Amino acid sequence: MPALTGRIRTPQTPKNQQPRPQQQTPSGYRLALRTPGALKFYLAAAPARIGIAMTGLGIVWLVHGSTGSYAVAGAVTGGFAVAEAVGGPQVARLIDRFGQPRMLPITLLLHAASMGLLIALTLSTASLWMLVLAGVLAGGSLPQIGAQTAARWSYALRGDPVLSSAFALESLSTGLSFLVGPALVGSVSALVSPVAGSLLATAFVLAGGFSLAAQRSTAPPPTAGVRSEGSDRLLHKGFLALVGTNVGVGLFFGSMQVSVTAFAVSRDSASLAGPLYSITSLISLVAGIAYGARRWRTPARTQFVLAMAILFVSTLPLLVVNTPLALALALAAPGLALAPIQVLSSVLAESEVEPAVLTQAFTWLNSGSAAGIAMGAAVAGRAVDAQGPQLGFALAIAATLVATAMAVVVRRR
């Protein structure tokens, strides 16, 4: 056999033929939405997300419109929020046990009946305790749509790296809903009537909820009849620390709500309070889109600690701000870490607990955040009254430090 001599020639593209463009790898978002049935349940839940974001503020408009008292409106809204935080995980337990297609319609009907009762009581000028009771019933029956769609993503993509992009889509949807929902219910309540605002919010919840319940093929299977210890599966160090980080982040948000408003008022710029507070949310939306589009090789637990540490460091400039412009710049930096934290929290919860209690796990994370926001607002309110907004900012920074410590516990697991 003759020896091969000379150079090996590289194939050349003919002159009359254009080189083929290099095939690009689809983004994580595209891959997630290509999952069978994913786009349908993702879009089906959209109206319900907006309706949920409208409901709390709608109750404030509704009760104040009939009583003329912000104190009464605050009491009813507080009962609604506490009931949602406490009752949500219990409803989620039933959903895990009996399945979304069976339990979600029941929850929706109970919520609609509770909101109808609240509206009827406001129109009849009922007593405070009756209004608070109706608010509690409405909060306890509010369907946890985000937890249920997150459970569907996990059922479809468990163990797939694309799951982080799916959870980023969830975070994006929630962020957009809380930008659109409050503005929409406020406009309708002011321009039409407070009753119309609450009716519209409830209609959105029902439309999205029933549409989601109709998507049976993507719902996780019920666990009824399967041997289970129920919520005991959630009582371990890793998951409890994860809930602790959500409480810490909620404390940050609650403290910032009060402190940013107090800062703007103290600088004779009360009208800037809303736009200033929204800066963090807007930056978080952009950061969430960028984070979810990329596949990360760093382990999720390590990312979680790094993101928490970035949040803590990025909040330190809040201690020295003295003008609205300086505050605006200081509020932008924390937004870079918040969206990745929310996504990673879902990713770690999915890996920490068994599928049989996944809806409960996601709901407990939401409840932890809600409880943190309520506590943060209450404590910061007292601090701001006593020492001014700077002490409120200091409490927000302390909350991020606590959340970072909890993230280290999660990392060690």
mmCIF file of C-alpha atoms in Angstrom:
data_model
loop_
_atom_site.group_PDB
_atom_site.id
_atom_site.type_symbol
_atom_site.label_atom_id
_atom_site.label_comp_id
_atom_site.label_asym_id
_atom_site.label_seq_id
_atom_site.Cartn_x
_atom_site.Cartn_y
_atom_site.Cartn_z
ATOM 1 C CA MET A 1 0.000 0.000 0.000
ATOM 2 C CA PRO A 2 1.638 3.291 -1.090
ATOM 3 C CA ALA A 3 2.465 5.793 1.621
ATOM 4 C CA LEU A 4 0.292 8.880 1.946
ATOM 5 C CA THR A 5 2.280 12.000 1.230
ATOM 6 C CA GLY A 6 1.456 15.714 1.080
ATOM 7 C CA ARG A 7 -0.909 17.805 3.125
ATOM 8 C CA ILE A 8 -4.443 16.903 4.015
ATOM 9 C CA ARG A 9 -6.631 19.416 2.255
ATOM 10 C CA THR A 10 -9.451 21.107 4.097
ATOM 11 C CA PRO A 11 -12.714 21.018 2.162
ATOM 12 C CA GLN A 12 -13.428 24.403 0.616
ATOM 13 C CA THR A 13 -16.796 26.048 0.144
ATOM 14 C CA PRO A 14 -17.583 26.469 -3.543
ATOM 15 C CA LYS A 15 -17.434 30.040 -4.752
ATOM 16 C CA ASN A 16 -21.097 30.098 -5.732
ATOM 17 C CA GLN A 17 -22.260 28.668 -2.390
ATOM 18 C CA GLN A 18 -22.654 30.735 0.765
ATOM 19 C CA PRO A 19 -21.205 29.208 3.979
ATOM 20 C CA ARG A 20 -23.818 27.762 6.292
ATOM 21 C CA PRO A 21 -24.570 29.931 9.319
ATOM 22 C CA GLN A 22 -23.507 28.344 12.595
ATOM 23 C CA GLN A 23 -26.483 26.775 14.321
ATOM 24 C CA GLN A 24 -27.264 28.512 17.588
ATOM 25 C CA THR A 25 -28.327 26.670 20.704
ATOM 26 C CA PRO A 26 -31.897 27.608 21.687
ATOM 27 C CA SER A 27 -32.153 29.736 24.821
ATOM 28 C CA GLY A 28 -33.348 28.223 28.059
ATOM 29 C CA TYR A 29 -36.653 30.075 27.695
ATOM 30 C CA ARG A 30 -37.357 28.581 24.281
ATOM 31 C CA LEU A 31 -36.465 25.101 25.461
ATOM 32 C CA ALA A 32 -38.718 25.453 28.517
ATOM 33 C CA LEU A 33 -41.687 26.681 26.498
ATOM 34 C CA ARG A 34 -41.181 23.855 23.981
ATOM 35 C CA THR A 35 -41.968 21.369 26.751
ATOM 36 C CA PRO A 36 -45.256 19.666 25.810
ATOM 37 C CA GLY A 37 -48.165 21.602 27.276
ATOM 38 C CA ALA A 38 -45.955 24.201 28.974
ATOM 39 C CA LEU A 39 -46.945 27.203 26.878
ATOM 40 C CA LYS A 40 -50.639 26.410 27.382
ATOM 41 C CA PHE A 41 -50.538 26.291 31.181
ATOM 42 C CA TYR A 42 -48.123 29.231 31.348
ATOM 43 C CA LEU A 43 -50.476 31.483 29.355
ATOM 44 C CA ALA A 44 -53.590 30.068 31.028
ATOM 45 C CA ALA A 45 -52.345 31.182 34.446
ATOM 46 C CA ALA A 46 -51.523 34.749 33.310
ATOM 47 C CA PRO A 47 -54.939 36.345 34.063
ATOM 48 C CA ALA A 48 -55.005 34.746 37.523
ATOM 49 C CA ARG A 49 -51.551 36.123 38.335
ATOM 50 C CA ILE A 50 -52.718 39.642 37.494
ATOM 51 C CA GLY A 51 -55.936 39.164 39.466
ATOM 52 C CA ILE A 52 -54.024 38.005 42.540
ATOM 53 C CA ALA A 53 -51.769 41.068 42.278
ATOM 54 C CA MET A 54 -54.911 43.239 42.155
ATOM 55 C CA THR A 55 -56.817 41.668 45.041
ATOM 56 C CA GLY A 56 -55.065 43.127 48.103
ATOM 57 C CA LEU A 57 -55.076 46.728 46.884
ATOM 58 C CA GLY A 58 -58.598 46.237 45.562
ATOM 59 C CA ILE A 59 -59.750 45.375 49.092
ATOM 60 C CA VAL A 60 -58.173 48.589 50.390
ATOM 61 C CA TRP A 61 -60.151 50.609 47.828
ATOM 62 C CA LEU A 62 -63.309 48.608 48.479
ATOM 63 C CA VAL A 63 -63.357 48.934 52.262
ATOM 64 C CA HIS A 64 -62.171 52.533 52.361
ATOM 65 C CA GLY A 65 -64.764 53.467 49.754
ATOM 66 C CA SER A 66 -67.598 52.285 51.995
ATOM 67 C CA THR A 67 -66.234 53.188 55.444
ATOM 68 C CA GLY A 68 -64.034 56.192 54.703
ATOM 69 C CA SER A 69 -61.480 54.756 57.132
ATOM 70 C CA TYR A 70 -57.974 53.642 56.231
ATOM 71 C CA ALA A 71 -57.711 51.990 59.642
ATOM 72 C CA VAL A 72 -60.639 49.688 58.852
ATOM 73 C CA ALA A 73 -59.280 49.056 55.355
ATOM 74 C CA GLY A 74 -55.886 48.206 56.848
ATOM 75 C CA ALA A 75 -57.440 45.813 59.374
ATOM 76 C CA VAL A 76 -59.369 43.937 56.671
ATOM 77 C CA THR A 77 -56.369 43.825 54.347
ATOM 78 C CA GLY A 78 -54.171 42.645 57.213
ATOM 79 C CA GLY A 79 -56.590 39.817 57.962
ATOM 80 C CA PHE A 80 -56.569 38.916 54.268
ATOM 81 C CA ALA A 81 -52.740 38.830 54.139
ATOM 82 C CA VAL A 82 -52.326 36.789 57.343
ATOM 83 C CA ALA A 83 -54.939 34.275 56.225
ATOM 84 C CA GLU A 84 -53.220 33.916 52.855
ATOM 85 C CA ALA A 85 -49.844 33.287 54.505
ATOM 86 C CA VAL A 86 -51.214 30.776 57.035
ATOM 87 C CA GLY A 87 -53.963 29.132 54.985
ATOM 88 C CA GLY A 88 -52.090 28.915 51.695
ATOM 89 C CA PRO A 89 -49.845 25.984 52.708
ATOM 90 C CA GLN A 90 -52.846 24.084 54.103
ATOM 91 C CA VAL A 91 -54.709 24.457 50.805
ATOM 92 C CA ALA A 92 -51.529 23.450 48.981
ATOM 93 C CA ARG A 93 -51.393 20.272 51.053
ATOM 94 C CA LEU A 94 -54.856 19.321 49.783
ATOM 95 C CA ILE A 95 -53.791 20.146 46.238
ATOM 96 C CA ASP A 96 -50.759 17.882 46.522
ATOM 97 C CA ARG A 97 -52.958 15.129 47.909
ATOM 98 C CA PHE A 98 -55.939 15.302 45.560
ATOM 99 C CA GLY A 99 -54.499 17.042 42.499
ATOM 100 C CA GLN A 100 -54.865 20.468 40.900
ATOM 101 C CA PRO A 101 -57.732 19.609 38.485
ATOM 102 C CA ARG A 102 -59.873 18.481 41.424
ATOM 103 C CA MET A 103 -58.988 21.018 44.127
ATOM 104 C CA LEU A 104 -58.365 24.205 42.146
ATOM 105 C CA PRO A 105 -62.015 24.673 41.043
ATOM 106 C CA ILE A 106 -63.182 24.180 44.646
ATOM 107 C CA THR A 107 -60.688 26.781 45.861
ATOM 108 C CA LEU A 108 -61.757 29.211 43.152
ATOM 109 C CA LEU A 109 -65.431 28.901 44.028
ATOM 110 C CA LEU A 110 -64.708 29.446 47.731
ATOM 111 C CA HIS A 111 -62.646 32.533 46.912
ATOM 112 C CA ALA A 112 -65.366 33.927 44.657
ATOM 113 C CA ALA A 113 -67.974 33.365 47.371
ATOM 114 C CA SER A 114 -65.740 35.055 49.966
ATOM 115 C CA MET A 115 -65.139 38.083 47.759
ATOM 116 C CA GLY A 116 -68.862 38.268 47.014
ATOM 117 C CA LEU A 117 -69.547 38.237 50.765
ATOM 118 C CA LEU A 118 -66.986 40.990 51.361
ATOM 119 C CA ILE A 119 -68.478 43.160 48.624
ATOM 120 C CA ALA A 120 -71.990 42.617 49.986
ATOM 121 C CA LEU A 121 -70.892 43.513 53.509
ATOM 122 C CA THR A 122 -69.199 46.728 52.376
ATOM 123 C CA LEU A 123 -72.357 47.774 50.560
ATOM 124 C CA SER A 124 -74.414 47.140 53.689
ATOM 125 C CA THR A 125 -71.969 48.934 56.041
ATOM 126 C CA ALA A 126 -71.414 45.867 58.219
ATOM 127 C CA SER A 127 -69.439 45.832 61.464
ATOM 128 C CA LEU A 128 -65.651 45.685 61.561
ATOM 129 C CA TRP A 129 -65.422 42.077 62.748
ATOM 130 C CA MET A 130 -67.666 40.894 59.911
ATOM 131 C CA LEU A 131 -65.530 42.718 57.345
ATOM 132 C CA VAL A 132 -62.334 41.266 58.817
ATOM 133 C CA LEU A 133 -63.875 37.765 58.816
ATOM 134 C CA ALA A 134 -64.776 38.103 55.133
ATOM 135 C CA GLY A 135 -61.248 39.319 54.404
ATOM 136 C CA VAL A 136 -59.815 36.306 56.229
ATOM 137 C CA LEU A 137 -62.006 33.940 54.195
ATOM 138 C CA ALA A 138 -60.936 35.631 50.952
ATOM 139 C CA GLY A 139 -57.243 35.397 51.867
ATOM 140 C CA GLY A 140 -57.400 31.811 53.058
ATOM 141 C CA SER A 141 -59.086 30.689 49.829
ATOM 142 C CA LEU A 142 -56.907 32.710 47.446
ATOM 143 C CA PRO A 143 -55.467 30.130 45.006
ATOM 144 C CA GLN A 144 -51.666 29.921 45.000
ATOM 145 C CA ILE A 145 -51.350 29.958 41.220
ATOM 146 C CA GLY A 146 -47.592 30.560 41.203
ATOM 147 C CA ALA A 147 -46.937 27.514 43.384
ATOM 148 C CA GLN A 148 -49.131 25.351 41.175
ATOM 149 C CA THR A 149 -47.477 26.391 37.907
ATOM 150 C CA ALA A 150 -44.054 25.934 39.515
ATOM 151 C CA ALA A 151 -45.094 22.400 40.496
ATOM 152 C CA ARG A 152 -46.083 21.746 36.870
ATOM 153 C CA TRP A 153 -42.691 22.932 35.642
ATOM 154 C CA SER A 154 -40.975 20.655 38.140
ATOM 155 C CA TYR A 155 -43.141 17.674 37.140
ATOM 156 C CA ALA A 156 -42.233 18.206 33.479
ATOM 157 C CA LEU A 157 -38.541 19.111 33.854
ATOM 158 C CA ARG A 158 -37.332 17.528 37.095
ATOM 159 C CA GLY A 159 -33.574 16.970 36.799
ATOM 160 C CA ASP A 160 -33.315 19.040 33.598
ATOM 161 C CA PRO A 161 -31.006 22.113 33.616
ATOM 162 C CA VAL A 162 -33.726 23.994 31.707
ATOM 163 C CA LEU A 163 -35.791 24.017 34.925
ATOM 164 C CA SER A 164 -33.948 27.122 36.139
ATOM 165 C CA SER A 165 -35.066 28.985 32.996
ATOM 166 C CA ALA A 166 -38.631 27.832 33.642
ATOM 167 C CA PHE A 167 -38.493 29.227 37.174
ATOM 168 C CA ALA A 168 -37.061 32.454 35.731
ATOM 169 C CA LEU A 169 -40.174 32.667 33.549
ATOM 170 C CA GLU A 170 -42.247 32.278 36.705
ATOM 171 C CA SER A 171 -40.358 35.099 38.395
ATOM 172 C CA LEU A 172 -40.773 37.307 35.317
ATOM 173 C CA SER A 173 -44.521 36.673 35.199
ATOM 174 C CA THR A 174 -44.935 37.464 38.878
ATOM 175 C CA GLY A 175 -42.931 40.673 38.549
ATOM 176 C CA LEU A 176 -44.930 41.858 35.548
ATOM 177 C CA SER A 177 -48.204 40.992 37.267
ATOM 178 C CA PHE A 178 -47.329 43.122 40.292
ATOM 179 C CA LEU A 179 -46.428 46.004 38.004
ATOM 180 C CA VAL A 180 -49.648 45.791 35.977
ATOM 181 C CA GLY A 181 -52.159 44.562 38.577
ATOM 182 C CA PRO A 182 -52.002 47.315 41.226
ATOM 183 C CA ALA A 183 -52.019 50.049 38.572
ATOM 184 C CA LEU A 184 -55.029 48.463 36.858
ATOM 185 C CA VAL A 185 -57.134 47.974 39.981
ATOM 186 C CA GLY A 186 -56.270 51.463 41.193
ATOM 187 C CA SER A 187 -57.353 53.014 37.903
ATOM 188 C CA VAL A 188 -60.615 51.051 37.707
ATOM 189 C CA SER A 189 -61.449 51.726 41.366
ATOM 190 C CA ALA A 190 -60.805 55.449 40.960
ATOM 191 C CA LEU A 191 -62.432 55.961 37.553
ATOM 192 C CA VAL A 192 -65.373 53.514 37.810
ATOM 193 C CA SER A 193 -65.936 52.349 41.401
ATOM 194 C CA PRO A 194 -64.133 50.385 44.139
ATOM 195 C CA VAL A 195 -66.632 47.552 43.678
ATOM 196 C CA ALA A 196 -65.745 47.353 39.977
ATOM 197 C CA GLY A 197 -62.049 47.061 40.850
ATOM 198 C CA SER A 198 -62.590 44.084 43.180
ATOM 199 C CA LEU A 199 -65.016 42.432 40.745
ATOM 200 C CA LEU A 200 -62.454 42.718 37.951
ATOM 201 C CA ALA A 201 -59.724 41.240 40.153
ATOM 202 C CA THR A 202 -61.939 38.288 41.075
ATOM 203 C CA ALA A 203 -62.930 37.764 37.440
ATOM 204 C CA PHE A 204 -59.266 37.574 36.440
ATOM 205 C CA VAL A 205 -58.535 35.050 39.211
ATOM 206 C CA LEU A 206 -61.462 32.872 38.153
ATOM 207 C CA ALA A 207 -60.695 33.038 34.426
ATOM 208 C CA GLY A 208 -57.041 32.137 34.850
ATOM 209 C CA GLY A 209 -57.685 29.574 37.572
ATOM 210 C CA PHE A 210 -60.318 27.616 35.668
ATOM 211 C CA SER A 211 -58.179 27.760 32.513
ATOM 212 C CA LEU A 212 -55.259 26.297 34.457
ATOM 213 C CA ALA A 213 -57.432 23.586 36.005
ATOM 214 C CA ALA A 214 -58.518 22.554 32.506
ATOM 215 C CA GLN A 215 -54.885 21.741 31.597
ATOM 216 C CA ARG A 216 -55.033 18.244 33.067
ATOM 217 C CA SER A 217 -52.180 16.646 31.122
ATOM 218 C CA THR A 218 -49.484 18.812 32.722
ATOM 219 C CA ALA A 219 -50.765 18.636 36.315
ATOM 220 C CA PRO A 220 -48.644 16.611 38.771
ATOM 221 C CA PRO A 221 -50.368 13.375 39.791
ATOM 222 C CA PRO A 222 -52.203 13.424 43.150
ATOM 223 C CA THR A 223 -50.541 11.679 46.071
ATOM 224 C CA ALA A 224 -53.723 10.401 47.763
ATOM 225 C CA GLY A 225 -53.234 6.741 48.627
ATOM 226 C CA VAL A 226 -49.449 7.093 48.578
ATOM 227 C CA ARG A 227 -47.774 6.571 51.930
ATOM 228 C CA SER A 228 -46.634 9.992 53.091
ATOM 229 C CA GLU A 229 -45.777 11.892 56.226
ATOM 230 C CA GLY A 230 -47.275 15.036 54.714
ATOM 231 C CA SER A 231 -45.713 18.274 55.845
ATOM 232 C CA ASP A 232 -43.220 16.345 58.026
ATOM 233 C CA ARG A 233 -41.190 15.935 54.841
ATOM 234 C CA LEU A 234 -40.620 19.687 54.889
ATOM 235 C CA LEU A 235 -39.341 19.810 58.482
ATOM 236 C CA HIS A 236 -35.628 19.466 57.862
ATOM 237 C CA LYS A 237 -32.750 21.880 58.185
ATOM 238 C CA GLY A 238 -32.165 22.581 54.503
ATOM 239 C CA PHE A 239 -35.725 23.538 53.628
ATOM 240 C CA LEU A 240 -36.320 25.471 56.847
ATOM 241 C CA ALA A 241 -33.172 27.511 56.148
ATOM 242 C CA LEU A 242 -34.489 28.160 52.648
ATOM 243 C CA VAL A 243 -37.747 29.469 54.099
ATOM 244 C CA GLY A 244 -35.607 31.589 56.433
ATOM 245 C CA THR A 245 -33.900 33.250 53.476
ATOM 246 C CA ASN A 246 -37.316 34.126 52.045
ATOM 247 C CA VAL A 247 -38.353 35.626 55.374
ATOM 248 C CA GLY A 248 -35.151 37.699 55.316
ATOM 249 C CA VAL A 249 -35.786 38.933 51.771
ATOM 250 C CA GLY A 250 -39.374 39.735 52.779
ATOM 251 C CA LEU A 251 -38.074 41.752 55.739
ATOM 252 C CA PHE A 252 -35.920 43.691 53.283
ATOM 253 C CA PHE A 253 -38.895 44.506 51.044
ATOM 254 C CA GLY A 254 -41.161 45.425 53.957
ATOM 255 C CA SER A 255 -38.543 47.718 55.484
ATOM 256 C CA MET A 256 -37.859 49.364 52.134
ATOM 257 C CA GLN A 257 -41.534 50.092 51.474
ATOM 258 C CA VAL A 258 -41.742 52.210 54.612
ATOM 259 C CA SER A 259 -38.230 53.674 54.492
ATOM 260 C CA VAL A 260 -38.310 54.809 50.860
ATOM 261 C CA THR A 261 -41.676 56.493 51.406
ATOM 262 C CA ALA A 262 -40.463 58.193 54.582
ATOM 263 C CA PHE A 263 -37.271 59.356 52.832
ATOM 264 C CA ALA A 264 -39.222 60.900 49.948
ATOM 265 C CA VAL A 265 -41.628 62.677 52.312
ATOM 266 C CA SER A 266 -38.761 63.991 54.446
ATOM 267 C CA ARG A 267 -37.192 65.528 51.320
ATOM 268 C CA ASP A 268 -40.476 67.184 50.257
ATOM 269 C CA SER A 269 -40.705 64.751 47.317
ATOM 270 C CA ALA A 270 -43.644 62.568 48.335
ATOM 271 C CA SER A 271 -44.695 62.103 44.698
ATOM 272 C CA LEU A 272 -41.373 60.349 44.013
ATOM 273 C CA ALA A 273 -41.959 57.579 46.566
ATOM 274 C CA GLY A 274 -43.694 55.229 44.129
ATOM 275 C CA PRO A 275 -41.274 55.704 41.213
ATOM 276 C CA LEU A 276 -38.269 55.381 43.553
ATOM 277 C CA TYR A 277 -39.520 52.128 45.049
ATOM 278 C CA SER A 278 -40.251 50.703 41.581
ATOM 279 C CA ILE A 279 -36.611 51.108 40.485
ATOM 280 C CA THR A 280 -35.527 47.956 42.312
ATOM 281 C CA SER A 281 -38.385 45.949 40.783
ATOM 282 C CA LEU A 282 -37.659 47.160 37.252
ATOM 283 C CA ILE A 283 -33.954 46.359 37.498
ATOM 284 C CA SER A 284 -34.868 42.981 38.986
ATOM 285 C CA LEU A 285 -37.051 42.183 35.965
ATOM 286 C CA VAL A 286 -34.199 42.917 33.567
ATOM 287 C CA ALA A 287 -31.722 40.939 35.664
ATOM 288 C CA GLY A 288 -34.140 38.015 35.833
ATOM 289 C CA ILE A 289 -34.509 37.912 32.052
ATOM 290 C CA ALA A 290 -30.730 37.904 31.596
ATOM 291 C CA TYR A 291 -30.164 35.313 34.313
ATOM 292 C CA GLY A 292 -32.750 32.850 33.044
ATOM 293 C CA ALA A 293 -31.554 33.021 29.438
ATOM 294 C CA ARG A 294 -28.152 31.600 30.346
ATOM 295 C CA ARG A 295 -27.143 28.157 31.563
ATOM 296 C CA TRP A 296 -24.874 28.374 34.590
ATOM 297 C CA ARG A 297 -22.228 25.799 35.457
ATOM 298 C CA THR A 298 -21.741 26.993 39.026
ATOM 299 C CA PRO A 299 -23.792 24.853 41.461
ATOM 300 C CA ALA A 300 -27.097 26.434 42.444
ATOM 301 C CA ARG A 301 -26.231 26.448 46.163
ATOM 302 C CA THR A 302 -23.038 28.386 45.509
ATOM 303 C CA GLN A 303 -24.881 30.815 43.254
ATOM 304 C CA PHE A 304 -27.437 31.306 46.011
ATOM 305 C CA VAL A 305 -24.822 32.356 48.571
ATOM 306 C CA LEU A 306 -23.105 34.642 46.060
ATOM 307 C CA ALA A 307 -26.383 36.307 45.088
ATOM 308 C CA MET A 308 -27.273 36.872 48.752
ATOM 309 C CA ALA A 309 -23.827 38.305 49.444
ATOM 310 C CA ILE A 310 -24.200 40.652 46.452
ATOM 311 C CA LEU A 311 -27.586 41.757 47.788
ATOM 312 C CA PHE A 312 -26.074 42.540 51.191
ATOM 313 C CA VAL A 313 -23.108 44.492 49.777
ATOM 314 C CA SER A 314 -25.274 46.371 47.272
ATOM 315 C CA THR A 315 -27.550 47.663 50.048
ATOM 316 C CA LEU A 316 -24.747 49.276 52.079
ATOM 317 C CA PRO A 317 -24.847 52.591 50.125
ATOM 318 C CA LEU A 318 -28.364 53.138 51.496
ATOM 319 C CA LEU A 319 -26.739 54.225 54.775
ATOM 320 C CA VAL A 320 -25.222 57.347 53.215
ATOM 321 C CA VAL A 321 -27.835 58.550 50.694
ATOM 322 C CA ASN A 322 -29.045 62.088 51.257
ATOM 323 C CA THR A 323 -30.834 63.092 48.037
ATOM 324 C CA PRO A 324 -33.571 61.449 45.920
ATOM 325 C CA LEU A 325 -31.085 61.023 43.050
ATOM 326 C CA ALA A 326 -28.591 59.250 45.302
ATOM 327 C CA LEU A 327 -31.375 57.030 46.591
ATOM 328 C CA ALA A 328 -32.447 56.190 43.031
ATOM 329 C CA LEU A 329 -28.912 55.044 42.202
ATOM 330 C CA ALA A 330 -28.639 53.061 45.436
ATOM 331 C CA LEU A 331 -31.958 51.304 44.779
ATOM 332 C CA ALA A 332 -30.833 50.042 41.370
ATOM 333 C CA ALA A 333 -28.004 47.801 42.606
ATOM 334 C CA PRO A 334 -30.042 45.439 44.837
ATOM 335 C CA GLY A 335 -32.333 44.677 41.897
ATOM 336 C CA LEU A 336 -29.470 42.881 40.152
ATOM 337 C CA ALA A 337 -29.469 40.158 42.818
ATOM 338 C CA LEU A 338 -33.153 39.831 43.714
ATOM 339 C CA ALA A 339 -34.409 38.026 40.597
ATOM 340 C CA PRO A 340 -31.631 35.389 40.633
ATOM 341 C CA ILE A 341 -32.342 34.856 44.348
ATOM 342 C CA GLN A 342 -36.021 34.200 43.620
ATOM 343 C CA VAL A 343 -35.195 31.773 40.808
ATOM 344 C CA LEU A 344 -32.547 29.924 42.822
ATOM 345 C CA SER A 345 -34.887 29.695 45.799
ATOM 346 C CA SER A 346 -37.346 27.752 43.638
ATOM 347 C CA VAL A 347 -34.588 25.597 42.156
ATOM 348 C CA LEU A 348 -33.268 24.661 45.605
ATOM 349 C CA ALA A 349 -36.741 24.007 46.992
ATOM 350 C CA GLU A 350 -37.373 21.645 44.098
ATOM 351 C CA SER A 351 -34.193 19.755 44.929
ATOM 352 C CA GLU A 352 -34.730 19.748 48.713
ATOM 353 C CA VAL A 353 -38.203 18.200 48.900
ATOM 354 C CA GLU A 354 -39.982 15.238 47.406
ATOM 355 C CA PRO A 355 -42.494 15.689 44.568
ATOM 356 C CA ALA A 356 -45.353 14.654 46.857
ATOM 357 C CA VAL A 357 -45.093 17.925 48.829
ATOM 358 C CA LEU A 358 -43.786 20.264 46.146
ATOM 359 C CA THR A 359 -46.804 22.581 45.973
ATOM 360 C CA GLN A 360 -46.652 22.960 49.742
ATOM 361 C CA ALA A 361 -42.948 23.778 49.550
ATOM 362 C CA PHE A 362 -43.427 26.556 46.997
ATOM 363 C CA THR A 363 -46.361 27.928 48.984
ATOM 364 C CA TRP A 364 -44.306 27.995 52.204
ATOM 365 C CA LEU A 365 -41.661 30.040 50.396
ATOM 366 C CA ASN A 366 -44.340 32.549 49.386
ATOM 367 C CA SER A 367 -45.731 32.583 52.917
ATOM 368 C CA GLY A 368 -42.259 33.210 54.331
ATOM 369 C CA SER A 369 -41.830 36.207 52.046
ATOM 370 C CA ALA A 370 -45.286 37.540 52.939
ATOM 371 C CA ALA A 371 -44.624 37.161 56.657
ATOM 372 C CA GLY A 372 -41.273 38.920 56.269
ATOM 373 C CA ILE A 373 -42.852 41.829 54.400
ATOM 374 C CA ALA A 374 -45.493 42.276 57.107
ATOM 375 C CA MET A 375 -42.943 42.131 59.946
ATOM 376 C CA GLY A 376 -40.487 44.373 58.101
ATOM 377 C CA ALA A 377 -43.096 47.043 57.456
ATOM 378 C CA ALA A 378 -44.271 46.983 61.082
ATOM 379 C CA VAL A 379 -40.786 47.158 62.635
ATOM 380 C CA ALA A 380 -39.488 49.712 60.130
ATOM 381 C CA GLY A 381 -42.536 51.887 60.746
ATOM 382 C CA ARG A 382 -41.652 52.178 64.431
ATOM 383 C CA ALA A 383 -37.984 52.719 63.653
ATOM 384 C CA VAL A 384 -38.686 55.457 61.126
ATOM 385 C CA ASP A 385 -41.040 57.245 63.518
ATOM 386 C CA ALA A 386 -38.339 57.161 66.194
ATOM 387 C CA GLN A 387 -35.135 57.876 64.254
ATOM 388 C CA GLY A 388 -36.001 58.648 60.621
ATOM 389 C CA PRO A 389 -35.621 56.712 57.341
ATOM 390 C CA GLN A 390 -31.911 55.970 57.820
ATOM 391 C CA LEU A 391 -32.714 53.557 60.650
ATOM 392 C CA GLY A 392 -35.257 51.904 58.384
ATOM 393 C CA PHE A 393 -32.562 51.415 55.743
ATOM 394 C CA ALA A 394 -30.285 49.963 58.414
ATOM 395 C CA LEU A 395 -32.965 47.394 59.285
ATOM 396 C CA ALA A 396 -33.291 46.480 55.611
ATOM 397 C CA ILE A 397 -29.528 45.914 55.417
ATOM 398 C CA ALA A 398 -29.620 43.790 58.573
ATOM 399 C CA ALA A 399 -32.363 41.685 56.972
ATOM 400 C CA THR A 400 -30.155 40.956 53.957
ATOM 401 C CA LEU A 401 -27.342 39.909 56.318
ATOM 402 C CA VAL A 402 -29.678 37.464 58.068
ATOM 403 C CA ALA A 403 -30.797 36.108 54.699
ATOM 404 C CA THR A 404 -27.164 35.630 53.671
ATOM 405 C CA ALA A 405 -26.477 33.654 56.853
ATOM 406 C CA MET A 406 -29.461 31.431 56.085
ATOM 407 C CA ALA A 407 -28.147 30.932 52.547
ATOM 408 C CA VAL A 408 -24.840 29.691 53.978
ATOM 409 C CA VAL A 409 -26.790 27.089 55.943
ATOM 410 C CA VAL A 410 -28.496 26.005 52.725
ATOM 411 C CA ARG A 411 -25.069 25.835 51.016
ATOM 412 C CA ARG A 412 -23.678 23.564 53.719
ATOM 413 C CA ARG A 413 -26.556 21.147 53.177
#
